[in-house]
Amino acid sequence: MASIRHEIVIDASPDHIWDVIRDVGAVHERLLPGRVAGTRIEGDQRFLTFPDGHVIRELIVAIDDGARRLAYSVSEGARPPTEHHHASFEVRPEGDRAGRLIWTTDVLPHALEREIRIRVERGAIEMKQAIESAAH
């Protein structure tokens, strides 16, 4: 199984970063505006709709406010298709006025590692921009 870990420092308070990450129903507004066109929640399922109409179904596994950790799994609609996908976000303090976002993704097949790593790195930059814009 490929395990991809990416860290990025965001110029916003850890509380603000966590508030955006844990707001699982507002991905299209707060975390990835433009990249995600809509978010729908049904119980512990999250449906992300992309501008081209494609929908990904995710299971929200855990939202841990104490640890500032969100775990989720893509269960349907992954592009490229995966046999297994589980990911988590963690938010940690970074200095006096910033936070570190840690995004860990475990995926099968292992051959997808390079493509998923590129998407995670690009996605983290977009998240950083959206979070910093809203924080200032």
XYZ file of C-alpha atoms in Angstrom:
136
model
C 0.000 0.000 0.000
C 1.254 3.460 -0.846
C 1.318 5.870 2.071
C 1.632 9.535 1.162
C 2.285 12.142 3.845
C 2.379 15.819 2.979
C 2.827 18.752 5.350
C 2.242 22.420 4.647
C 2.483 25.484 6.902
C -0.529 27.782 6.691
C -0.455 31.411 7.798
C -3.569 31.184 9.976
C -4.273 30.115 13.528
C -4.533 26.367 14.129
C -8.073 26.977 15.438
C -9.093 28.643 12.171
C -7.465 25.926 10.046
C -9.210 23.229 12.074
C -12.549 25.038 11.821
C -12.274 24.917 8.016
C -11.109 21.269 7.887
C -13.801 19.997 10.288
C -16.566 21.815 8.358
C -17.133 18.711 6.217
C -20.231 20.106 4.522
C -18.567 23.271 3.217
C -15.624 21.955 1.175
C -16.885 23.855 -1.882
C -17.067 27.132 0.065
C -14.179 27.063 2.534
C -11.545 24.449 1.671
C -11.491 24.007 -2.097
C -13.689 26.684 -3.685
C -13.518 26.390 -7.454
C -12.066 22.866 -7.304
C -15.230 21.448 -5.685
C -18.568 22.784 -6.950
C -20.829 21.329 -4.262
C -20.870 19.311 -1.052
C -23.754 17.214 0.260
C -23.875 15.344 3.582
C -26.072 12.298 4.196
C -25.397 10.813 7.623
C -21.705 9.923 7.700
C -21.415 10.093 3.889
C -20.078 13.135 2.066
C -20.663 13.675 -1.646
C -18.310 16.056 -3.448
C -19.455 17.328 -6.836
C -16.825 18.693 -9.191
C -17.335 21.371 -11.852
C -17.573 18.696 -14.576
C -20.447 16.990 -12.693
C -18.362 14.064 -11.404
C -19.273 12.975 -7.861
C -17.052 11.318 -5.264
C -18.623 9.585 -2.268
C -16.645 9.606 0.958
C -17.172 8.098 4.371
C -16.372 10.517 7.191
C -14.623 8.120 9.561
C -13.811 10.449 12.464
C -13.789 14.101 13.486
C -11.611 14.431 16.588
C -11.704 17.993 17.920
C -9.219 17.234 20.715
C -6.570 15.951 18.326
C -7.681 18.271 15.475
C -7.884 15.235 13.206
C -10.344 14.359 10.438
C -10.276 10.874 8.878
C -12.162 9.969 5.709
C -12.251 7.326 3.010
C -13.207 7.592 -0.654
C -15.736 4.830 -1.205
C -16.954 5.583 -4.732
C -16.022 7.693 -7.719
C -12.264 7.966 -7.212
C -10.373 9.087 -10.285
C -8.300 7.068 -10.993
C -10.186 4.131 -9.452
C -8.692 2.789 -6.220
C -8.977 -0.540 -4.439
C -8.544 1.182 -1.080
C -8.375 4.805 0.046
C -8.120 6.198 3.558
C -6.862 9.655 4.436
C -6.616 12.026 7.363
C -5.914 15.669 8.057
C -4.238 16.816 11.256
C -3.703 20.415 12.328
C -0.838 21.329 14.652
C 0.482 24.665 15.899
C 3.459 26.092 14.006
C 5.123 28.949 15.836
C 3.031 31.727 17.319
C 0.552 32.493 14.532
C 0.509 29.640 12.051
C -0.536 26.034 11.746
C 0.794 22.941 10.066
C -1.650 20.854 8.024
C -0.607 17.206 7.766
C -2.409 15.187 5.088
C -1.794 11.438 5.108
C -3.269 9.215 2.397
C -3.067 5.421 2.175
C -4.053 4.021 -1.198
C -4.086 0.811 -3.223
C -2.973 -0.065 -5.793
C 0.553 1.020 -4.958
C 1.088 2.017 -8.605
C -1.079 5.115 -7.990
C 1.394 6.607 -5.511
C 3.012 9.118 -7.881
C -0.291 10.435 -9.273
C -1.927 10.668 -5.841
C 1.166 12.398 -4.397
C 1.008 15.070 -7.121
C -2.720 15.620 -6.442
C -2.155 15.858 -2.684
C 0.648 18.395 -3.109
C -1.419 20.549 -5.489
C -4.527 20.213 -3.327
C -2.627 21.278 -0.214
C -1.460 24.459 -1.970
C -5.056 25.265 -2.981
C -6.265 24.613 0.573
C -3.530 26.855 1.983
C -4.563 29.686 -0.361
C -8.256 29.373 0.495
C -7.646 29.189 4.255
C -5.190 32.090 4.295
C -7.498 34.269 2.178
C -10.365 33.755 4.628
C -8.143 34.285 7.692
C -6.880 37.734 6.685
